[in-house]
Amino acid sequence: MLSRTEETRASFAERWPRTTKFALSACAASVAELVTFPLDLTKTRLQIQGEAAVRNDEAARRRAAPYRGMLRTAAGIVKEEGVRKLWQGATPAVYRHIVYSGVRMVAYEHLRDSVLGRAADGSFPLWKAVVGGMTAGAIGQFFASPTDLVKVQMQMEGKRRLEGKPLRFHGVHHAFVKIVSDGGVRGLWAGWVPNVQRAALVNMGDLTTYDSVKHFLLLHTSLQDNSVTHSIASGCSGLVAAVLGTPADVIKTRIMNQPRDEHGRGLLYKSSADCLFRAIQGEGFLSLYKGFVPTWMRMAPWSLVFWLTYEQIRRITGVTSF
């Protein structure tokens, strides 16, 4: 009976390889997202605090008690809003990764194996890995941008309540409906440009680094294709992704969180370039790395959990290693 089940799984994976890989990557990403989500919430709060574009709002500045550092931010959320609020916005985050991670992983493997092509010795040149990673990340994020918008805005609801502002949403479904009613369907893609830019950079760090480091270790060291190799490669990918992606993440978060008029246009920033210049002029270059520590401390365990889970469930279901 067990062998028949295994045979059925293997045959399904052979008949529907992209569907299988999409489902497996979505499952692995959902596990990683739920485990590390409190760090993502902390990172978002840190990136919003001290925003130069809203400093002229004296009343809001008096009401807001800025967080200082990752641990104090997390402790403040628990004390002022409750432990459960550390997972506020987790539902759209999981929805996002079902789309985002599923699409980017399938797209990258297709680009690597069928479009760009490996070298004769089975290696994948770095420049091809960069092109494949950035392209796959951009495609995945474009499709997942509406869920990312909802996630970012819901993460800020607890802070709005503490500042005495009315809550904008009463749940994930209400958030989607309200965004569409206020800005139309196009409103769901508000901030998609910096969103896609960030995803391209993050995946140049994540997918490109993981794939390159893993296969370098397999080709040039005695390490085998096991959890040790996967852990080393995922640790490298998390660090590189954080370094490359944090500035774009700051810009993306601010654009997606800004108030909008009845036509869905932002009231604080005209574009991602405008947000970038105003952040540097008003707060300095290092403002682009606000939240870097929680970003890295989230990306490192997220990458570790995701890649270990993904590689293991691929092996269990009879799919070849990534």
mmCIF file of C-alpha atoms in Angstrom:
data_model
loop_
_atom_site.group_PDB
_atom_site.id
_atom_site.type_symbol
_atom_site.label_atom_id
_atom_site.label_comp_id
_atom_site.label_asym_id
_atom_site.label_seq_id
_atom_site.Cartn_x
_atom_site.Cartn_y
_atom_site.Cartn_z
ATOM 1 C CA MET A 1 0.000 0.000 0.000
ATOM 2 C CA LEU A 2 2.798 2.380 0.916
ATOM 3 C CA SER A 3 4.752 1.594 -2.219
ATOM 4 C CA ARG A 4 1.647 2.224 -4.302
ATOM 5 C CA THR A 5 1.206 5.605 -2.639
ATOM 6 C CA GLU A 6 4.829 6.480 -3.269
ATOM 7 C CA GLU A 7 4.500 5.345 -6.872
ATOM 8 C CA THR A 8 1.388 7.501 -7.311
ATOM 9 C CA ARG A 9 3.173 10.532 -5.893
ATOM 10 C CA ALA A 10 6.191 9.966 -8.104
ATOM 11 C CA SER A 11 4.085 9.565 -11.208
ATOM 12 C CA PHE A 12 2.127 12.711 -10.411
ATOM 13 C CA ALA A 13 5.370 14.625 -9.960
ATOM 14 C CA GLU A 14 6.580 13.323 -13.296
ATOM 15 C CA ARG A 15 3.329 14.161 -15.060
ATOM 16 C CA TRP A 16 2.912 17.598 -13.463
ATOM 17 C CA PRO A 17 6.433 18.762 -12.490
ATOM 18 C CA ARG A 18 5.704 22.498 -12.395
ATOM 19 C CA THR A 19 2.449 22.062 -10.478
ATOM 20 C CA THR A 20 4.208 19.824 -7.968
ATOM 21 C CA LYS A 21 7.093 22.250 -7.496
ATOM 22 C CA PHE A 22 4.655 25.159 -7.132
ATOM 23 C CA ALA A 23 2.745 23.352 -4.391
ATOM 24 C CA LEU A 24 5.886 22.225 -2.556
ATOM 25 C CA SER A 25 7.488 25.675 -2.617
ATOM 26 C CA ALA A 26 4.229 27.259 -1.408
ATOM 27 C CA CYS A 27 4.067 24.818 1.513
ATOM 28 C CA ALA A 28 7.703 25.400 2.492
ATOM 29 C CA ALA A 29 7.291 29.175 2.237
ATOM 30 C CA SER A 30 4.143 29.129 4.389
ATOM 31 C CA VAL A 31 5.989 27.265 7.148
ATOM 32 C CA ALA A 32 8.925 29.681 7.004
ATOM 33 C CA GLU A 33 6.613 32.718 6.966
ATOM 34 C CA LEU A 34 4.631 31.699 10.051
ATOM 35 C CA VAL A 35 7.783 30.862 12.028
ATOM 36 C CA THR A 36 9.510 34.188 11.317
ATOM 37 C CA PHE A 37 6.554 36.569 10.887
ATOM 38 C CA PRO A 38 7.023 38.488 14.197
ATOM 39 C CA LEU A 39 10.419 39.637 12.925
ATOM 40 C CA ASP A 40 8.797 40.899 9.731
ATOM 41 C CA LEU A 41 6.275 42.928 11.736
ATOM 42 C CA THR A 42 9.074 44.399 13.854
ATOM 43 C CA LYS A 43 11.032 45.293 10.722
ATOM 44 C CA THR A 44 8.019 47.066 9.192
ATOM 45 C CA ARG A 45 7.429 49.171 12.310
ATOM 46 C CA LEU A 46 11.093 50.186 12.409
ATOM 47 C CA GLN A 47 11.070 51.231 8.752
ATOM 48 C CA ILE A 48 8.048 53.510 9.243
ATOM 49 C CA GLN A 49 9.207 55.278 12.412
ATOM 50 C CA GLY A 50 10.762 58.710 12.010
ATOM 51 C CA GLU A 51 9.503 59.066 8.446
ATOM 52 C CA ALA A 52 10.537 62.548 7.272
ATOM 53 C CA ALA A 53 7.475 63.018 5.062
ATOM 54 C CA VAL A 54 5.115 62.926 8.044
ATOM 55 C CA ARG A 55 7.116 65.013 10.485
ATOM 56 C CA ASN A 56 5.045 68.096 9.717
ATOM 57 C CA ASP A 57 2.037 66.382 11.282
ATOM 58 C CA GLU A 58 2.729 67.646 14.800
ATOM 59 C CA ALA A 59 -0.286 65.939 16.349
ATOM 60 C CA ALA A 60 0.657 62.558 14.941
ATOM 61 C CA ARG A 61 4.238 63.066 16.069
ATOM 62 C CA ARG A 62 3.129 63.780 19.634
ATOM 63 C CA ARG A 63 0.844 60.752 19.729
ATOM 64 C CA ALA A 64 3.426 58.344 18.310
ATOM 65 C CA ALA A 65 5.956 56.848 20.687
ATOM 66 C CA PRO A 66 8.798 55.819 18.377
ATOM 67 C CA TYR A 67 10.303 52.390 18.881
ATOM 68 C CA ARG A 68 14.052 52.141 19.368
ATOM 69 C CA GLY A 69 15.704 48.954 18.260
ATOM 70 C CA MET A 70 14.385 45.541 17.363
ATOM 71 C CA LEU A 71 13.993 44.043 20.832
ATOM 72 C CA ARG A 72 12.340 47.139 22.333
ATOM 73 C CA THR A 73 10.049 47.345 19.315
ATOM 74 C CA ALA A 74 8.942 43.739 19.746
ATOM 75 C CA ALA A 75 8.567 44.183 23.506
ATOM 76 C CA GLY A 76 6.534 47.347 22.956
ATOM 77 C CA ILE A 77 4.164 45.558 20.584
ATOM 78 C CA VAL A 78 3.616 42.752 23.102
ATOM 79 C CA LYS A 79 3.104 45.172 26.011
ATOM 80 C CA GLU A 80 0.878 47.698 24.247
ATOM 81 C CA GLU A 81 -1.011 45.509 21.785
ATOM 82 C CA GLY A 82 -0.695 41.900 22.962
ATOM 83 C CA VAL A 83 1.288 38.846 21.888
ATOM 84 C CA ARG A 84 -1.188 37.920 19.149
ATOM 85 C CA LYS A 85 -0.487 41.217 17.388
ATOM 86 C CA LEU A 86 2.984 39.924 16.533
ATOM 87 C CA TRP A 87 1.176 37.862 13.886
ATOM 88 C CA GLN A 88 -1.105 40.668 12.665
ATOM 89 C CA GLY A 89 -1.096 40.491 8.888
ATOM 90 C CA ALA A 90 0.126 36.873 8.826
ATOM 91 C CA THR A 91 -2.830 35.656 6.760
ATOM 92 C CA PRO A 92 -2.166 37.892 3.721
ATOM 93 C CA ALA A 93 1.539 37.169 4.176
ATOM 94 C CA VAL A 94 0.869 33.451 3.731
ATOM 95 C CA TYR A 95 -1.407 34.211 0.763
ATOM 96 C CA ARG A 96 1.424 36.262 -0.710
ATOM 97 C CA HIS A 97 3.965 33.491 -0.396
ATOM 98 C CA ILE A 98 1.661 30.916 -1.922
ATOM 99 C CA VAL A 99 1.694 33.082 -5.052
ATOM 100 C CA TYR A 100 5.133 34.688 -4.765
ATOM 101 C CA SER A 101 7.258 31.711 -3.778
ATOM 102 C CA GLY A 102 5.353 29.309 -5.988
ATOM 103 C CA VAL A 103 5.824 31.465 -9.074
ATOM 104 C CA ARG A 104 9.427 32.504 -8.417
ATOM 105 C CA MET A 105 10.672 28.988 -7.715
ATOM 106 C CA VAL A 106 9.011 27.472 -10.769
ATOM 107 C CA ALA A 107 10.137 30.388 -12.950
ATOM 108 C CA TYR A 108 13.750 30.167 -11.774
ATOM 109 C CA GLU A 109 14.051 26.438 -12.382
ATOM 110 C CA HIS A 110 12.476 26.816 -15.808
ATOM 111 C CA LEU A 111 14.873 29.621 -16.711
ATOM 112 C CA ARG A 112 17.865 27.697 -15.348
ATOM 113 C CA ASP A 113 17.096 24.333 -16.943
ATOM 114 C CA SER A 114 15.281 25.235 -20.168
ATOM 115 C CA VAL A 115 15.961 28.848 -21.182
ATOM 116 C CA LEU A 116 19.402 29.949 -19.978
ATOM 117 C CA GLY A 117 20.865 26.462 -19.736
ATOM 118 C CA ARG A 118 23.599 24.974 -17.579
ATOM 119 C CA ALA A 119 27.261 24.700 -18.560
ATOM 120 C CA ALA A 120 28.683 21.456 -19.949
ATOM 121 C CA ASP A 121 29.941 20.368 -16.493
ATOM 122 C CA GLY A 122 26.502 20.869 -14.952
ATOM 123 C CA SER A 123 27.347 24.197 -13.306
ATOM 124 C CA PHE A 124 25.244 27.315 -13.726
ATOM 125 C CA PRO A 125 27.329 30.446 -14.501
ATOM 126 C CA LEU A 126 26.948 33.267 -12.002
ATOM 127 C CA TRP A 127 25.713 35.811 -14.542
ATOM 128 C CA LYS A 128 22.973 33.440 -15.637
ATOM 129 C CA ALA A 129 22.018 32.816 -12.013
ATOM 130 C CA VAL A 130 21.776 36.595 -11.464
ATOM 131 C CA VAL A 131 19.553 37.052 -14.530
ATOM 132 C CA GLY A 132 17.407 34.074 -13.594
ATOM 133 C CA GLY A 133 17.056 35.097 -9.940
ATOM 134 C CA MET A 134 16.139 38.715 -10.655
ATOM 135 C CA THR A 135 13.696 37.778 -13.420
ATOM 136 C CA ALA A 136 11.977 35.064 -11.383
ATOM 137 C CA GLY A 137 11.700 37.329 -8.339
ATOM 138 C CA ALA A 138 10.240 40.191 -10.362
ATOM 139 C CA ILE A 139 7.632 37.954 -12.011
ATOM 140 C CA GLY A 140 6.611 36.328 -8.742
ATOM 141 C CA GLN A 141 6.319 39.633 -6.901
ATOM 142 C CA PHE A 142 4.252 41.289 -9.610
ATOM 143 C CA PHE A 143 1.593 38.612 -9.298
ATOM 144 C CA ALA A 144 1.748 38.694 -5.484
ATOM 145 C CA SER A 145 1.798 42.492 -5.095
ATOM 146 C CA PRO A 146 -1.876 42.842 -3.997
ATOM 147 C CA THR A 147 -1.392 40.458 -1.084
ATOM 148 C CA ASP A 148 1.831 42.238 -0.096
ATOM 149 C CA LEU A 149 -0.007 45.570 -0.055
ATOM 150 C CA VAL A 150 -2.656 44.167 2.288
ATOM 151 C CA LYS A 151 -0.010 42.601 4.524
ATOM 152 C CA VAL A 152 1.966 45.850 4.956
ATOM 153 C CA GLN A 153 -1.120 47.954 5.664
ATOM 154 C CA MET A 154 -2.549 45.455 8.164
ATOM 155 C CA GLN A 155 0.774 45.314 9.992
ATOM 156 C CA MET A 156 0.413 49.030 10.755
ATOM 157 C CA GLU A 157 -3.131 48.833 12.166
ATOM 158 C CA GLY A 158 -1.957 48.286 15.736
ATOM 159 C CA LYS A 159 0.249 51.378 15.567
ATOM 160 C CA ARG A 160 -2.652 53.442 14.184
ATOM 161 C CA ARG A 161 -4.820 52.453 17.138
ATOM 162 C CA LEU A 162 -2.127 53.523 19.620
ATOM 163 C CA GLU A 163 -1.832 56.881 17.821
ATOM 164 C CA GLY A 164 -5.566 57.461 18.192
ATOM 165 C CA LYS A 165 -6.285 57.005 14.488
ATOM 166 C CA PRO A 166 -9.289 54.986 13.268
ATOM 167 C CA LEU A 167 -8.612 51.477 12.030
ATOM 168 C CA ARG A 168 -8.760 51.127 8.266
ATOM 169 C CA PHE A 169 -9.528 47.414 8.020
ATOM 170 C CA HIS A 170 -11.422 44.734 9.940
ATOM 171 C CA GLY A 171 -9.850 41.704 8.287
ATOM 172 C CA VAL A 172 -8.127 40.486 5.155
ATOM 173 C CA HIS A 173 -11.295 40.326 3.042
ATOM 174 C CA HIS A 174 -12.368 43.808 4.166
ATOM 175 C CA ALA A 175 -8.893 45.141 3.326
ATOM 176 C CA PHE A 176 -9.085 43.835 -0.234
ATOM 177 C CA VAL A 177 -12.615 45.194 -0.691
ATOM 178 C CA LYS A 178 -11.764 48.625 0.739
ATOM 179 C CA ILE A 179 -8.616 49.010 -1.360
ATOM 180 C CA VAL A 180 -10.566 48.164 -4.526
ATOM 181 C CA SER A 181 -13.448 50.487 -3.592
ATOM 182 C CA ASP A 182 -11.073 53.381 -2.827
ATOM 183 C CA GLY A 183 -8.622 53.019 -5.716
ATOM 184 C CA GLY A 184 -10.124 50.487 -8.103
ATOM 185 C CA VAL A 185 -8.437 47.265 -9.148
ATOM 186 C CA ARG A 186 -5.305 49.261 -9.986
ATOM 187 C CA GLY A 187 -5.157 50.214 -6.310
ATOM 188 C CA LEU A 188 -4.205 46.611 -5.494
ATOM 189 C CA TRP A 189 -0.953 47.190 -7.369
ATOM 190 C CA ALA A 190 -0.085 50.410 -5.539
ATOM 191 C CA GLY A 191 3.659 50.451 -4.983
ATOM 192 C CA TRP A 192 4.251 47.539 -7.351
ATOM 193 C CA VAL A 193 7.289 49.174 -8.948
ATOM 194 C CA PRO A 194 9.427 49.348 -5.771
ATOM 195 C CA ASN A 195 7.897 46.026 -4.786
ATOM 196 C CA VAL A 196 9.174 44.349 -7.946
ATOM 197 C CA GLN A 197 12.517 46.157 -7.695
ATOM 198 C CA ARG A 198 12.974 44.864 -4.174
ATOM 199 C CA ALA A 199 11.979 41.325 -5.147
ATOM 200 C CA ALA A 200 14.488 41.336 -8.002
ATOM 201 C CA LEU A 201 17.288 42.379 -5.631
ATOM 202 C CA VAL A 202 16.222 39.987 -2.865
ATOM 203 C CA ASN A 203 16.079 37.054 -5.246
ATOM 204 C CA MET A 204 19.435 37.987 -6.725
ATOM 205 C CA GLY A 205 20.605 37.493 -3.155
ATOM 206 C CA ASP A 206 18.401 34.530 -2.239
ATOM 207 C CA LEU A 207 17.925 32.305 -5.292
ATOM 208 C CA THR A 208 21.192 33.230 -6.991
ATOM 209 C CA THR A 209 23.308 32.884 -3.850
ATOM 210 C CA TYR A 210 21.690 29.652 -2.669
ATOM 211 C CA ASP A 211 21.927 27.960 -6.048
ATOM 212 C CA SER A 212 25.492 29.162 -6.683
ATOM 213 C CA VAL A 213 26.843 28.348 -3.207
ATOM 214 C CA LYS A 214 25.133 24.960 -3.060
ATOM 215 C CA HIS A 215 26.434 23.760 -6.409
ATOM 216 C CA PHE A 216 29.888 25.262 -5.764
ATOM 217 C CA LEU A 217 30.093 23.202 -2.561
ATOM 218 C CA LEU A 218 28.892 20.073 -4.342
ATOM 219 C CA LEU A 219 31.340 20.491 -7.244
ATOM 220 C CA HIS A 220 34.446 21.682 -5.373
ATOM 221 C CA THR A 221 34.240 20.190 -1.869
ATOM 222 C CA SER A 222 33.572 16.793 -0.340
ATOM 223 C CA LEU A 223 30.170 17.915 1.016
ATOM 224 C CA GLN A 224 27.165 15.910 -0.077
ATOM 225 C CA ASP A 225 23.697 17.095 -1.101
ATOM 226 C CA ASN A 226 22.324 17.065 2.448
ATOM 227 C CA SER A 227 21.115 19.343 5.239
ATOM 228 C CA VAL A 228 24.640 20.595 6.030
ATOM 229 C CA THR A 229 25.145 21.879 2.492
ATOM 230 C CA HIS A 230 21.618 23.297 2.412
ATOM 231 C CA SER A 231 22.188 25.112 5.729
ATOM 232 C CA ILE A 232 25.453 26.719 4.606
ATOM 233 C CA ALA A 233 23.950 27.841 1.297
ATOM 234 C CA SER A 234 20.796 29.197 2.952
ATOM 235 C CA GLY A 235 22.844 31.141 5.531
ATOM 236 C CA CYS A 236 24.784 32.846 2.757
ATOM 237 C CA SER A 237 21.636 33.579 0.771
ATOM 238 C CA GLY A 238 19.877 35.169 3.754
ATOM 239 C CA LEU A 239 22.752 37.583 4.419
ATOM 240 C CA VAL A 240 23.210 38.635 0.789
ATOM 241 C CA ALA A 241 19.452 39.054 0.322
ATOM 242 C CA ALA A 242 19.247 41.330 3.379
ATOM 243 C CA VAL A 243 22.140 43.537 2.216
ATOM 244 C CA LEU A 244 20.715 43.936 -1.281
ATOM 245 C CA GLY A 245 17.050 44.106 -0.400
ATOM 246 C CA THR A 246 16.791 46.350 2.687
ATOM 247 C CA PRO A 247 16.968 49.754 0.890
ATOM 248 C CA ALA A 248 14.325 48.723 -1.626
ATOM 249 C CA ASP A 249 12.269 47.231 1.211
ATOM 250 C CA VAL A 250 12.277 50.540 3.099
ATOM 251 C CA ILE A 251 11.103 52.425 0.006
ATOM 252 C CA LYS A 252 8.484 49.776 -0.791
ATOM 253 C CA THR A 253 7.088 49.808 2.751
ATOM 254 C CA ARG A 254 6.762 53.598 2.867
ATOM 255 C CA ILE A 255 5.088 53.849 -0.525
ATOM 256 C CA MET A 256 2.626 51.069 0.238
ATOM 257 C CA ASN A 257 1.776 52.473 3.687
ATOM 258 C CA GLN A 258 1.227 56.116 2.639
ATOM 259 C CA PRO A 259 -2.307 57.558 2.570
ATOM 260 C CA ARG A 260 -3.983 57.845 -0.836
ATOM 261 C CA ASP A 261 -6.576 60.056 -2.488
ATOM 262 C CA GLU A 262 -9.833 58.885 -4.044
ATOM 263 C CA HIS A 263 -7.995 58.013 -7.255
ATOM 264 C CA GLY A 264 -5.464 55.792 -5.491
ATOM 265 C CA ARG A 265 -2.580 58.269 -5.872
ATOM 266 C CA GLY A 266 -0.120 58.580 -2.999
ATOM 267 C CA LEU A 267 -0.258 61.771 -0.932
ATOM 268 C CA LEU A 268 3.336 61.681 0.356
ATOM 269 C CA TYR A 269 5.455 60.388 -2.525
ATOM 270 C CA LYS A 270 5.155 60.726 -6.284
ATOM 271 C CA SER A 271 7.280 57.674 -7.084
ATOM 272 C CA SER A 272 9.840 55.301 -5.656
ATOM 273 C CA ALA A 273 12.611 57.676 -6.809
ATOM 274 C CA ASP A 274 10.905 60.579 -5.001
ATOM 275 C CA CYS A 275 10.645 58.477 -1.841
ATOM 276 C CA LEU A 276 14.320 57.501 -2.148
ATOM 277 C CA PHE A 277 15.552 61.090 -2.543
ATOM 278 C CA ARG A 278 13.348 62.429 0.260
ATOM 279 C CA ALA A 279 14.462 59.690 2.623
ATOM 280 C CA ILE A 280 18.151 60.410 1.952
ATOM 281 C CA GLN A 281 17.714 64.216 2.121
ATOM 282 C CA GLY A 282 15.533 64.180 5.215
ATOM 283 C CA GLU A 283 17.021 61.309 7.194
ATOM 284 C CA GLY A 284 20.390 60.471 5.653
ATOM 285 C CA PHE A 285 21.652 57.549 3.607
ATOM 286 C CA LEU A 286 21.593 55.149 6.543
ATOM 287 C CA SER A 287 17.812 55.571 6.739
ATOM 288 C CA LEU A 288 17.714 53.157 3.792
ATOM 289 C CA TYR A 289 18.989 50.499 6.177
ATOM 290 C CA LYS A 290 16.423 51.100 8.894
ATOM 291 C CA GLY A 291 15.353 47.709 10.106
ATOM 292 C CA PHE A 292 18.413 45.978 8.617
ATOM 293 C CA VAL A 293 19.090 43.901 11.743
ATOM 294 C CA PRO A 294 15.539 42.503 11.991
ATOM 295 C CA THR A 295 15.491 42.139 8.202
ATOM 296 C CA TRP A 296 18.625 40.014 8.314
ATOM 297 C CA MET A 297 17.555 38.219 11.494
ATOM 298 C CA ARG A 298 14.315 37.368 9.720
ATOM 299 C CA MET A 299 15.791 36.491 6.337
ATOM 300 C CA ALA A 300 18.429 34.208 7.850
ATOM 301 C CA PRO A 301 15.993 31.908 9.716
ATOM 302 C CA TRP A 302 13.380 32.307 6.967
ATOM 303 C CA SER A 303 15.880 31.176 4.359
ATOM 304 C CA LEU A 304 17.077 28.331 6.579
ATOM 305 C CA VAL A 305 13.566 27.046 7.325
ATOM 306 C CA PHE A 306 12.403 27.470 3.735
ATOM 307 C CA TRP A 307 15.311 25.748 2.000
ATOM 308 C CA LEU A 308 15.587 22.890 4.483
ATOM 309 C CA THR A 309 11.842 22.284 4.307
ATOM 310 C CA TYR A 310 11.733 22.642 0.533
ATOM 311 C CA GLU A 311 14.644 20.306 -0.110
ATOM 312 C CA GLN A 312 13.260 17.693 2.296
ATOM 313 C CA ILE A 313 9.719 17.635 0.915
ATOM 314 C CA ARG A 314 11.124 17.474 -2.630
ATOM 315 C CA ARG A 315 13.097 14.395 -1.601
ATOM 316 C CA ILE A 316 10.114 12.820 0.175
ATOM 317 C CA THR A 317 7.808 13.335 -2.789
ATOM 318 C CA GLY A 318 10.317 11.994 -5.289
ATOM 319 C CA VAL A 319 11.262 15.322 -6.897
ATOM 320 C CA THR A 320 14.943 15.854 -7.677
ATOM 321 C CA SER A 321 16.981 18.216 -5.496
ATOM 322 C CA PHE A 322 16.803 21.907 -6.349
#
